[in-house]
Amino acid sequence: MDQPVESFATRAMQYIPRLRRYARALTGDISAADDLVQDALERALLKQSLWREGTDLRAWLFTVMHNIFINQVRSAAANRLVPMDDVAADAFADTPPLQASDRLEIRDLDAALQALPEEQRAVVLLIGLEQMTYEEAARVLEVPIGTVMSRLSRGRERLRRLLQGLPEANPLKVVK
């Protein structure tokens, strides 16, 4: 293997924990998330010539992974949901054990996240969990910044309503 491939692979490897975290939150399934990350890294290595030196590798890897996920959703790939409790226990093994009330909150948050439309869930996770900027999220999702902002706003509002047990907001009214 020549040096540029090793250098690219080494740089890409530093983002594996972030890719895994996002994939797990996105899919709700530990094994599906690990498969998604593996598929994304494999595709990234095969298509590394498409990445431009000096650009944001993290955003490029997230874009590759997000596109694979969208393709899987579109092809109706079956996703078995795993409670967020199991994900939290695995992802935060070095932290103190969760209290029962914390587990219930995590379960409720996971259920609310999974209830969001995929477009809103992706934006909420990229901005909230991965702490990407609007510009980075827009590049990953390949949408305008305004779309990111509106999806984030609608996603946060819907999450708030779901977590508070409020009814769905009536988004549109029929005009005659």
C-alpha positions as a Markdown table, in Angstrom:
| # | Residue | x | y | z |
|---|---|---|---|---|
| 1 | Met | 0.0 | 0.0 | 0.0 |
| 2 | Asp | 1.3 | 3.4 | -0.8 |
| 3 | Gln | 1.6 | 6.3 | 1.7 |
| 4 | Pro | -1.5 | 8.4 | 0.7 |
| 5 | Val | -3.8 | 5.4 | 1.2 |
| 6 | Glu | -2.4 | 4.8 | 4.7 |
| 7 | Ser | -2.5 | 8.5 | 5.5 |
| 8 | Phe | -6.2 | 8.7 | 4.4 |
| 9 | Ala | -7.1 | 5.6 | 6.3 |
| 10 | Thr | -5.3 | 6.8 | 9.4 |
| 11 | Arg | -7.1 | 10.2 | 9.3 |
| 12 | Ala | -10.5 | 8.5 | 8.6 |
| 13 | Met | -10.0 | 6.1 | 11.6 |
| 14 | Gln | -10.0 | 9.0 | 14.1 |
| 15 | Tyr | -13.7 | 9.6 | 13.2 |
| 16 | Ile | -14.9 | 6.1 | 13.9 |
| 17 | Pro | -16.3 | 6.8 | 17.4 |
| 18 | Arg | -18.3 | 9.8 | 16.0 |
| 19 | Leu | -19.5 | 7.8 | 13.0 |
| 20 | Arg | -20.6 | 5.0 | 15.3 |
| 21 | Arg | -22.4 | 7.3 | 17.7 |
| 22 | Tyr | -24.3 | 9.0 | 14.9 |
| 23 | Ala | -25.1 | 5.7 | 13.2 |
| 24 | Arg | -26.4 | 4.2 | 16.4 |
| 25 | Ala | -28.6 | 7.2 | 17.0 |
| 26 | Leu | -29.7 | 7.2 | 13.4 |
| 27 | Thr | -30.6 | 3.5 | 13.1 |
| 28 | Gly | -31.5 | 2.7 | 16.7 |
| 29 | Asp | -29.8 | -0.6 | 16.3 |
| 30 | Ile | -26.3 | -1.5 | 17.4 |
| 31 | Ser | -25.5 | -4.1 | 14.8 |
| 32 | Ala | -27.1 | -2.1 | 12.0 |
| 33 | Ala | -25.1 | 0.9 | 13.1 |
| 34 | Asp | -21.8 | -1.0 | 13.1 |
| 35 | Asp | -22.6 | -2.4 | 9.6 |
| 36 | Leu | -23.4 | 1.2 | 8.4 |
| 37 | Val | -20.1 | 2.5 | 9.7 |
| 38 | Gln | -18.2 | -0.4 | 8.1 |
| 39 | Asp | -20.0 | 0.2 | 4.8 |
| 40 | Ala | -19.3 | 3.9 | 5.0 |
| 41 | Leu | -15.6 | 3.4 | 5.7 |
| 42 | Glu | -15.3 | 0.8 | 3.0 |
| 43 | Arg | -16.9 | 3.1 | 0.5 |
| 44 | Ala | -14.8 | 6.0 | 1.7 |
| 45 | Leu | -11.6 | 4.0 | 1.1 |
| 46 | Leu | -12.7 | 2.9 | -2.3 |
| 47 | Lys | -13.8 | 6.5 | -3.3 |
| 48 | Gln | -11.1 | 8.4 | -1.5 |
| 49 | Ser | -10.0 | 10.0 | -4.8 |
| 50 | Leu | -13.3 | 12.0 | -4.6 |
| 51 | Trp | -12.3 | 13.6 | -1.3 |
| 52 | Arg | -10.3 | 16.8 | -1.8 |
| 53 | Glu | -7.3 | 17.4 | 0.4 |
| 54 | Gly | -7.8 | 20.4 | 2.6 |
| 55 | Thr | -11.6 | 19.9 | 2.9 |
| 56 | Asp | -13.4 | 18.7 | 6.0 |
| 57 | Leu | -12.8 | 14.9 | 6.1 |
| 58 | Arg | -15.3 | 14.5 | 9.0 |
| 59 | Ala | -18.1 | 16.1 | 7.0 |
| 60 | Trp | -17.2 | 14.0 | 3.9 |
| 61 | Leu | -17.3 | 10.8 | 5.9 |
| 62 | Phe | -20.6 | 11.7 | 7.5 |
| 63 | Thr | -22.0 | 12.5 | 4.0 |
| 64 | Val | -20.9 | 9.1 | 2.7 |
| 65 | Met | -22.5 | 7.3 | 5.7 |
| 66 | His | -25.7 | 9.4 | 5.5 |
| 67 | Asn | -26.1 | 8.6 | 1.8 |
| 68 | Ile | -25.6 | 4.9 | 2.4 |
| 69 | Phe | -28.2 | 5.1 | 5.2 |
| 70 | Ile | -30.7 | 6.9 | 2.9 |
| 71 | Asn | -30.1 | 4.2 | 0.2 |
| 72 | Gln | -30.8 | 1.5 | 2.9 |
| 73 | Val | -34.0 | 3.2 | 4.0 |
| 74 | Arg | -35.1 | 3.6 | 0.4 |
| 75 | Ser | -34.5 | 0.0 | -0.4 |
| 76 | Ala | -36.6 | -0.9 | 2.7 |
| 77 | Ala | -33.7 | -2.5 | 4.7 |
| 78 | Ala | -35.2 | -4.0 | 7.8 |
| 79 | Asn | -34.0 | -2.2 | 11.0 |
| 80 | Arg | -34.6 | -3.9 | 14.3 |
| 81 | Leu | -34.8 | -1.2 | 17.1 |
| 82 | Val | -32.7 | -1.7 | 20.2 |
| 83 | Pro | -33.6 | 0.4 | 23.3 |
| 84 | Met | -31.3 | 3.3 | 23.8 |
| 85 | Asp | -30.5 | 1.8 | 27.3 |
| 86 | Asp | -28.4 | -0.8 | 25.7 |
| 87 | Val | -26.6 | 1.7 | 23.4 |
| 88 | Ala | -25.9 | 4.0 | 26.4 |
| 89 | Ala | -24.5 | 1.1 | 28.5 |
| 90 | Asp | -22.2 | 0.1 | 25.6 |
| 91 | Ala | -21.2 | 3.6 | 24.5 |
| 92 | Phe | -20.5 | 4.9 | 28.0 |
| 93 | Ala | -19.0 | 1.9 | 29.7 |
| 94 | Asp | -16.5 | 4.1 | 31.7 |
| 95 | Thr | -19.2 | 6.3 | 33.2 |
| 96 | Pro | -21.2 | 5.6 | 36.4 |
| 97 | Pro | -24.2 | 3.3 | 36.0 |
| 98 | Leu | -27.5 | 4.9 | 35.0 |
| 99 | Gln | -30.2 | 5.3 | 37.6 |
| 100 | Ala | -33.7 | 3.9 | 36.7 |
| 101 | Ser | -35.0 | 7.5 | 36.1 |
| 102 | Asp | -32.1 | 8.2 | 33.7 |
| 103 | Arg | -32.9 | 5.0 | 31.8 |
| 104 | Leu | -36.5 | 5.9 | 31.4 |
| 105 | Glu | -35.5 | 9.4 | 30.1 |
| 106 | Ile | -33.1 | 7.8 | 27.6 |
| 107 | Arg | -35.8 | 5.4 | 26.5 |
| 108 | Asp | -38.3 | 8.2 | 26.0 |
| 109 | Leu | -35.8 | 10.3 | 24.1 |
| 110 | Asp | -34.9 | 7.4 | 21.9 |
| 111 | Ala | -38.6 | 6.7 | 21.2 |
| 112 | Ala | -39.2 | 10.4 | 20.4 |
| 113 | Leu | -36.1 | 10.5 | 18.1 |
| 114 | Gln | -37.3 | 7.4 | 16.3 |
| 115 | Ala | -40.7 | 9.0 | 15.8 |
| 116 | Leu | -39.2 | 12.0 | 14.0 |
| 117 | Pro | -39.2 | 12.0 | 10.2 |
| 118 | Glu | -35.8 | 10.8 | 9.0 |
| 119 | Glu | -34.9 | 14.3 | 7.6 |
| 120 | Gln | -35.6 | 16.0 | 11.0 |
| 121 | Arg | -33.9 | 13.2 | 13.0 |
| 122 | Ala | -30.7 | 13.5 | 10.9 |
| 123 | Val | -30.5 | 17.2 | 11.4 |
| 124 | Val | -31.2 | 17.0 | 15.1 |
| 125 | Leu | -28.6 | 14.4 | 15.6 |
| 126 | Leu | -25.9 | 16.1 | 13.5 |
| 127 | Ile | -26.4 | 19.5 | 15.2 |
| 128 | Gly | -27.3 | 18.3 | 18.7 |
| 129 | Leu | -25.3 | 15.1 | 19.1 |
| 130 | Glu | -22.4 | 15.6 | 16.8 |
| 131 | Gln | -22.3 | 19.4 | 17.4 |
| 132 | Met | -21.8 | 20.2 | 13.7 |
| 133 | Thr | -22.4 | 23.7 | 12.5 |
| 134 | Tyr | -25.3 | 24.4 | 10.2 |
| 135 | Glu | -22.9 | 24.7 | 7.3 |
| 136 | Glu | -21.3 | 21.3 | 8.1 |
| 137 | Ala | -24.8 | 19.6 | 8.5 |
| 138 | Ala | -25.9 | 21.2 | 5.2 |
| 139 | Arg | -22.9 | 19.7 | 3.4 |
| 140 | Val | -23.4 | 16.3 | 5.0 |
| 141 | Leu | -27.1 | 16.2 | 4.0 |
| 142 | Glu | -26.5 | 18.0 | 0.7 |
| 143 | Val | -29.3 | 20.6 | 1.4 |
| 144 | Pro | -29.2 | 24.4 | 1.8 |
| 145 | Ile | -28.5 | 25.9 | 5.2 |
| 146 | Gly | -32.0 | 27.2 | 5.3 |
| 147 | Thr | -33.4 | 23.7 | 5.0 |
| 148 | Val | -31.2 | 22.6 | 7.9 |
| 149 | Met | -32.4 | 25.4 | 10.0 |
| 150 | Ser | -36.1 | 24.7 | 9.3 |
| 151 | Arg | -35.7 | 21.0 | 9.8 |
| 152 | Leu | -33.9 | 21.6 | 13.0 |
| 153 | Ser | -36.6 | 24.0 | 14.3 |
| 154 | Arg | -39.4 | 21.6 | 13.3 |
| 155 | Gly | -37.5 | 18.6 | 14.7 |
| 156 | Arg | -36.8 | 20.3 | 18.0 |
| 157 | Glu | -40.5 | 21.4 | 18.3 |
| 158 | Arg | -41.8 | 17.9 | 17.5 |
| 159 | Leu | -39.3 | 16.4 | 20.0 |
| 160 | Arg | -40.5 | 18.8 | 22.7 |
| 161 | Arg | -44.1 | 18.0 | 22.0 |
| 162 | Leu | -43.4 | 14.2 | 22.0 |
| 163 | Leu | -41.4 | 14.3 | 25.3 |
| 164 | Gln | -44.1 | 16.5 | 27.0 |
| 165 | Gly | -46.9 | 14.3 | 25.7 |
| 166 | Leu | -48.5 | 17.1 | 23.8 |
| 167 | Pro | -50.6 | 16.5 | 20.7 |
| 168 | Glu | -49.1 | 17.1 | 17.3 |
| 169 | Ala | -49.2 | 20.7 | 16.1 |
| 170 | Asn | -51.6 | 21.3 | 13.3 |
| 171 | Pro | -49.0 | 22.3 | 10.6 |
| 172 | Leu | -51.3 | 23.4 | 7.8 |
| 173 | Lys | -54.9 | 24.6 | 7.4 |
| 174 | Val | -57.1 | 23.9 | 4.5 |
| 175 | Val | -57.9 | 27.1 | 2.6 |
| 176 | Lys | -60.9 | 27.2 | 0.2 |
